[in-house]
Amino acid sequence: MVYVQPVIMPTHIIALGGSLLRPEEAEMRGIWFGQLRQMAVHFEGNGRKLGIVVGGGLAAREAIELAKETVTESYRLDSVGIMATRLNASILQQSLIEIGCNVNPKIPETTASASEMFESYDIVIMGGTIPGHTTDAVAVALARDCGSPHCVIATNVSHVYDSDPRKNPGAKKFDEITLSKLADITGKDTQGPGESAVVDPIAVKRAIEFGIRLAVLDGRDLSILEDALEGRPFVGTLVKVD
Ligand code: UTP
């Protein structure tokens, strides 16, 4: 008798920067969404699980700016940002449900409930959870809860740099670094409501604590995201556990 060894596929977790939804670029947005749908269908078809934590992007920035007219408490502004992340998450959720993907019909509010949803759904989509961090940190927590050893941070820059390449043309990019080196670059300060860094320092801190490897890449080109998910060499920065 031949015994077939069951293959346990790891759950892949992606922090999908809200800026990638690009409401300001109608033409590119359509193409990007179409490719993302294709990728999700392909992934699901291979029996793999995908967790997508969607960021707030423009919706969060605008809503937080508007709220700042009358709201001063940081955690309240964060709460507004969280709703924007969930709004963006629902756009992706509905887009994938419409083409028949097995996606969670309700957006979870904690990573624990999101990870339980993998028992019933192939693709679990969520936004933010509580004030004080961004969806990068949520994605790292979800990876931990799902027992995944890695987390992809899909953003709108190609790599992690040693300084901001928009301000410093001589900034050096990394193909590979360690989590502690990334922590040196991002610093330890938490971000204010609506503030953005290549990777949220809280996410880096959690990745160190949980031993989770990160892939930081430009999610505008979905072939790069697919390379990383498939375990192929990818254009971007691989952040290894020390
Ligand atoms: P994002 O996760 O979108 O932050 O959260 P970001 O770094 O700006 O990422 P992208 O690339 O635009 O998507 C937006 C804001 O929502 C609040 C914070 O104020 C954050 O700056 N937020 C989000 C939370 O407080 N908690 C969460 O779990 C998520």
Tab-separated table of C-alpha atoms and ligand atoms in Angstrom:
chain	number	residue	atom	x	y	z
A	1	MET	CA	0.000	0.000	0.000
A	2	VAL	CA	1.251	3.486	-0.817
A	3	TYR	CA	0.722	6.135	1.809
A	4	VAL	CA	0.378	9.647	0.508
A	5	GLN	CA	1.920	12.170	2.844
A	6	PRO	CA	-0.624	14.978	3.386
A	7	VAL	CA	0.821	18.334	2.408
A	8	ILE	CA	0.056	21.126	4.848
A	9	MET	CA	-0.013	24.344	2.886
A	10	PRO	CA	0.922	27.387	4.950
A	11	THR	CA	-1.532	30.235	5.036
A	12	HIS	CA	-0.123	33.255	3.240
A	13	ILE	CA	-0.741	36.650	4.784
A	14	ILE	CA	-0.481	39.928	2.898
A	15	ALA	CA	-0.649	43.487	4.212
A	16	LEU	CA	-2.068	45.227	1.171
A	17	GLY	CA	-1.367	48.959	1.368
A	18	GLY	CA	-4.522	50.998	0.874
A	19	SER	CA	-2.648	53.239	-1.572
A	20	LEU	CA	-2.624	50.273	-3.982
A	21	LEU	CA	-6.379	50.602	-4.504
A	22	ARG	CA	-5.539	53.941	-6.199
A	23	PRO	CA	-8.947	55.590	-6.476
A	24	GLU	CA	-7.219	58.459	-8.266
A	25	GLU	CA	-6.142	56.356	-11.288
A	26	ALA	CA	-9.257	54.817	-12.833
A	27	GLU	CA	-7.547	53.059	-15.754
A	28	MET	CA	-4.750	51.383	-13.799
A	29	ARG	CA	-7.125	50.505	-10.984
A	30	GLY	CA	-9.269	48.358	-13.293
A	31	ILE	CA	-6.241	46.436	-14.563
A	32	TRP	CA	-4.801	45.968	-11.085
A	33	PHE	CA	-8.092	44.710	-9.628
A	34	GLY	CA	-8.482	42.286	-12.530
A	35	GLN	CA	-4.981	40.874	-11.927
A	36	LEU	CA	-5.583	40.610	-8.196
A	37	ARG	CA	-8.795	38.679	-8.827
A	38	GLN	CA	-6.923	36.321	-11.167
A	39	MET	CA	-4.227	35.755	-8.586
A	40	ALA	CA	-6.791	35.005	-5.870
A	41	VAL	CA	-8.628	32.507	-8.101
A	42	HIS	CA	-5.342	30.800	-9.013
A	43	PHE	CA	-4.289	30.608	-5.373
A	44	GLU	CA	-7.632	29.232	-4.250
A	45	GLY	CA	-7.625	26.747	-7.129
A	46	ASN	CA	-4.365	25.291	-5.775
A	47	GLY	CA	-5.965	24.667	-2.392
A	48	ARG	CA	-4.068	27.397	-0.615
A	49	LYS	CA	-5.308	29.888	1.952
A	50	LEU	CA	-4.818	33.618	1.657
A	51	GLY	CA	-5.276	36.291	4.324
A	52	ILE	CA	-5.411	39.869	3.083
A	53	VAL	CA	-5.243	42.808	5.491
A	54	VAL	CA	-6.228	45.923	3.577
A	55	GLY	CA	-4.941	49.402	4.451
A	56	GLY	CA	-6.887	52.645	4.456
A	57	GLY	CA	-4.928	54.608	1.815
A	58	LEU	CA	-6.532	57.800	0.552
A	59	ALA	CA	-9.855	57.075	2.288
A	60	ALA	CA	-8.093	56.947	5.684
A	61	ARG	CA	-5.990	60.042	5.076
A	62	GLU	CA	-8.981	62.094	3.938
A	63	ALA	CA	-11.254	60.874	6.736
A	64	ILE	CA	-8.597	61.532	9.401
A	65	GLU	CA	-7.964	65.042	8.002
A	66	LEU	CA	-11.688	65.761	8.094
A	67	ALA	CA	-12.019	64.417	11.641
A	68	LYS	CA	-9.070	66.553	12.794
A	69	GLU	CA	-11.312	69.621	12.390
A	70	THR	CA	-13.105	68.613	15.569
A	71	VAL	CA	-11.352	65.566	17.052
A	72	THR	CA	-8.086	65.845	18.971
A	73	GLU	CA	-7.607	62.508	20.766
A	74	SER	CA	-5.226	60.255	18.838
A	75	TYR	CA	-7.142	57.041	19.478
A	76	ARG	CA	-10.328	58.633	18.143
A	77	LEU	CA	-8.572	59.591	14.906
A	78	ASP	CA	-7.203	56.055	14.722
A	79	SER	CA	-10.772	54.767	15.068
A	80	VAL	CA	-11.741	56.803	12.006
A	81	GLY	CA	-8.740	55.356	10.145
A	82	ILE	CA	-9.789	51.816	11.116
A	83	MET	CA	-13.215	52.325	9.551
A	84	ALA	CA	-11.512	53.421	6.327
A	85	THR	CA	-9.409	50.236	6.293
A	86	ARG	CA	-12.574	48.161	6.738
A	87	LEU	CA	-14.271	50.115	3.955
A	88	ASN	CA	-11.376	49.270	1.613
A	89	ALA	CA	-11.410	45.660	2.842
A	90	SER	CA	-15.089	45.404	1.941
A	91	ILE	CA	-14.360	46.597	-1.616
A	92	LEU	CA	-11.884	43.760	-2.137
A	93	GLN	CA	-14.136	41.288	-0.305
A	94	GLN	CA	-17.144	42.044	-2.522
A	95	SER	CA	-15.004	42.027	-5.660
A	96	LEU	CA	-13.778	38.482	-4.902
A	97	ILE	CA	-17.147	37.167	-3.700
A	98	GLU	CA	-18.694	38.347	-6.961
A	99	ILE	CA	-16.420	36.077	-9.013
A	100	GLY	CA	-17.193	33.082	-6.810
A	101	CYS	CA	-14.196	33.018	-4.456
A	102	ASN	CA	-14.814	31.468	-1.041
A	103	VAL	CA	-14.340	34.669	0.975
A	104	ASN	CA	-15.495	35.598	4.490
A	105	PRO	CA	-18.829	37.461	4.187
A	106	LYS	CA	-18.221	39.478	7.357
A	107	ILE	CA	-15.126	41.608	7.987
A	108	PRO	CA	-13.569	40.399	11.285
A	109	GLU	CA	-12.492	42.906	13.897
A	110	THR	CA	-9.739	40.832	15.511
A	111	THR	CA	-6.962	38.648	14.103
A	112	ALA	CA	-8.133	35.769	16.332
A	113	SER	CA	-11.563	35.730	14.695
A	114	ALA	CA	-9.972	36.178	11.258
A	115	SER	CA	-7.756	33.131	11.786
A	116	GLU	CA	-10.786	31.045	12.860
A	117	MET	CA	-12.489	31.994	9.602
A	118	PHE	CA	-9.896	29.983	7.646
A	119	GLU	CA	-11.772	26.878	8.802
A	120	SER	CA	-14.660	27.932	6.539
A	121	TYR	CA	-13.114	30.216	3.898
A	122	ASP	CA	-10.135	30.023	1.535
A	123	ILE	CA	-9.600	33.773	1.513
A	124	VAL	CA	-10.026	35.926	4.609
A	125	ILE	CA	-10.082	39.681	4.184
A	126	MET	CA	-9.955	42.222	6.980
A	127	GLY	CA	-8.862	45.782	7.791
A	128	GLY	CA	-7.692	47.305	11.046
A	129	THR	CA	-8.367	46.148	14.595
A	130	ILE	CA	-7.638	48.593	17.430
A	131	PRO	CA	-6.042	52.080	17.673
A	132	GLY	CA	-2.292	52.498	17.987
A	133	HIS	CA	-0.877	50.679	14.980
A	134	THR	CA	-1.482	50.185	11.251
A	135	THR	CA	-2.614	47.268	9.121
A	136	ASP	CA	1.045	46.139	8.719
A	137	ALA	CA	1.024	45.259	12.429
A	138	VAL	CA	-2.384	43.586	12.053
A	139	ALA	CA	-1.008	41.417	9.221
A	140	VAL	CA	1.973	40.292	11.316
A	141	ALA	CA	-0.379	39.392	14.195
A	142	LEU	CA	-2.610	37.465	11.782
A	143	ALA	CA	0.437	35.558	10.468
A	144	ARG	CA	1.268	34.586	14.044
A	145	ASP	CA	-2.322	33.511	14.765
A	146	CYS	CA	-2.378	31.378	11.596
A	147	GLY	CA	1.008	29.804	12.313
A	148	SER	CA	2.467	31.333	9.168
A	149	PRO	CA	6.233	31.921	9.249
A	150	HIS	CA	6.074	34.880	6.874
A	151	CYS	CA	4.107	37.962	5.959
A	152	VAL	CA	4.189	40.008	2.764
A	153	ILE	CA	4.050	43.792	3.063
A	154	ALA	CA	2.780	44.983	-0.319
A	155	THR	CA	3.261	48.714	-0.511
A	156	ASN	CA	3.991	51.408	-3.107
A	157	VAL	CA	7.788	51.452	-2.877
A	158	SER	CA	10.102	48.878	-4.420
A	159	HIS	CA	12.380	48.131	-1.448
A	160	VAL	CA	13.350	49.080	2.062
A	161	TYR	CA	15.942	51.901	1.823
A	162	ASP	CA	18.381	53.107	4.449
A	163	SER	CA	16.705	56.549	4.253
A	164	ASP	CA	13.723	58.050	2.431
A	165	PRO	CA	14.592	57.883	-1.312
A	166	ARG	CA	12.169	60.751	-2.032
A	167	LYS	CA	14.216	63.041	0.210
A	168	ASN	CA	17.654	61.499	-0.297
A	169	PRO	CA	18.528	60.545	-3.915
A	170	GLY	CA	21.592	58.647	-2.630
A	171	ALA	CA	19.517	56.345	-0.420
A	172	LYS	CA	20.688	52.715	-0.499
A	173	LYS	CA	18.165	49.962	-1.147
A	174	PHE	CA	18.331	46.501	0.379
A	175	ASP	CA	17.559	43.191	-1.320
A	176	GLU	CA	17.964	41.451	2.016
A	177	ILE	CA	18.256	42.643	5.615
A	178	THR	CA	17.497	41.358	9.096
A	179	LEU	CA	14.541	42.348	11.253
A	180	SER	CA	16.812	44.106	13.752
A	181	LYS	CA	18.379	46.176	10.958
A	182	LEU	CA	14.866	47.066	9.760
A	183	ALA	CA	13.998	48.098	13.327
A	184	ASP	CA	17.036	50.418	13.298
A	185	ILE	CA	15.729	52.021	10.093
A	186	THR	CA	12.068	52.382	11.073
A	187	GLY	CA	12.843	53.447	14.646
A	188	LYS	CA	10.760	52.493	17.627
A	189	ASP	CA	8.370	55.426	17.732
A	190	THR	CA	4.746	54.630	17.063
A	191	GLN	CA	3.188	56.514	14.169
A	192	GLY	CA	0.516	59.164	14.656
A	193	PRO	CA	-2.955	58.711	13.087
A	194	GLY	CA	-2.641	58.607	9.294
A	195	GLU	CA	1.189	58.727	9.320
A	196	SER	CA	2.997	56.338	6.994
A	197	ALA	CA	6.391	54.589	6.917
A	198	VAL	CA	7.691	51.823	4.649
A	199	VAL	CA	6.845	49.353	7.426
A	200	ASP	CA	5.033	50.256	10.649
A	201	PRO	CA	7.587	50.068	13.546
A	202	ILE	CA	5.020	48.142	15.626
A	203	ALA	CA	4.817	45.534	12.851
A	204	VAL	CA	8.606	45.164	12.920
A	205	LYS	CA	8.583	44.825	16.708
A	206	ARG	CA	5.929	42.103	16.468
A	207	ALA	CA	7.763	40.306	13.666
A	208	ILE	CA	10.867	40.166	15.911
A	209	GLU	CA	8.789	38.920	18.850
A	210	PHE	CA	6.999	36.216	16.818
A	211	GLY	CA	9.938	35.318	14.531
A	212	ILE	CA	8.117	36.192	11.323
A	213	ARG	CA	10.013	36.818	8.091
A	214	LEU	CA	8.824	39.755	5.982
A	215	ALA	CA	8.826	40.418	2.261
A	216	VAL	CA	8.540	44.124	1.465
A	217	LEU	CA	7.661	44.783	-2.166
A	218	ASP	CA	5.860	47.032	-4.628
A	219	GLY	CA	2.283	45.749	-4.798
A	220	ARG	CA	1.474	47.907	-7.841
A	221	ASP	CA	3.128	45.164	-9.898
A	222	LEU	CA	1.228	42.027	-8.923
A	223	SER	CA	3.706	39.718	-10.663
A	224	ILE	CA	6.172	40.665	-7.904
A	225	LEU	CA	3.615	39.803	-5.228
A	226	GLU	CA	2.943	36.487	-6.940
A	227	ASP	CA	6.688	35.692	-7.061
A	228	ALA	CA	6.946	36.244	-3.302
A	229	LEU	CA	3.848	34.163	-2.550
A	230	GLU	CA	5.118	31.333	-4.734
A	231	GLY	CA	8.458	31.353	-2.902
A	232	ARG	CA	10.368	32.509	-5.985
A	233	PRO	CA	13.052	35.205	-5.882
A	234	PHE	CA	11.230	38.544	-5.971
A	235	VAL	CA	12.094	42.184	-6.595
A	236	GLY	CA	11.951	43.805	-3.162
A	237	THR	CA	13.458	43.343	0.281
A	238	LEU	CA	13.506	40.028	2.100
A	239	VAL	CA	13.627	40.727	5.841
A	240	LYS	CA	15.032	37.718	7.632
A	241	VAL	CA	14.693	36.684	11.234
A	242	ASP	CA	18.014	37.403	13.036
B	1	UTP	P1	-3.203	51.952	7.424
B	1	UTP	O1	-2.958	50.603	7.872
B	1	UTP	O2	-3.855	52.183	6.132
B	1	UTP	O3	-1.857	52.798	7.504
B	1	UTP	O4	-4.060	52.675	8.533
B	1	UTP	P2	-0.825	53.265	6.387
B	1	UTP	O5	0.533	53.037	6.910
B	1	UTP	O6	-1.193	54.683	6.036
B	1	UTP	O7	-1.016	52.308	5.171
B	1	UTP	P3	-1.594	52.524	3.694
B	1	UTP	O8	-0.444	52.182	2.809
B	1	UTP	O9	-2.083	53.925	3.513
B	1	UTP	O10	-2.702	51.558	3.616
B	1	UTP	C1	-4.522	54.019	8.411
B	1	UTP	C2	-4.713	54.606	9.772
B	1	UTP	O11	-5.780	53.919	10.460
B	1	UTP	C3	-5.469	53.752	11.847
B	1	UTP	C4	-4.155	54.514	12.071
B	1	UTP	O12	-4.470	55.844	12.393
B	1	UTP	C5	-3.507	54.467	10.695
B	1	UTP	O13	-2.586	55.517	10.505
B	1	UTP	N1	-5.413	52.292	12.188
B	1	UTP	C6	-5.379	51.341	11.213
B	1	UTP	C7	-5.424	51.881	13.519
B	1	UTP	O14	-5.427	52.705	14.439
B	1	UTP	N2	-5.439	50.540	13.823
B	1	UTP	C8	-5.439	49.583	12.865
B	1	UTP	O15	-5.469	48.365	13.191
B	1	UTP	C9	-5.385	50.005	11.516
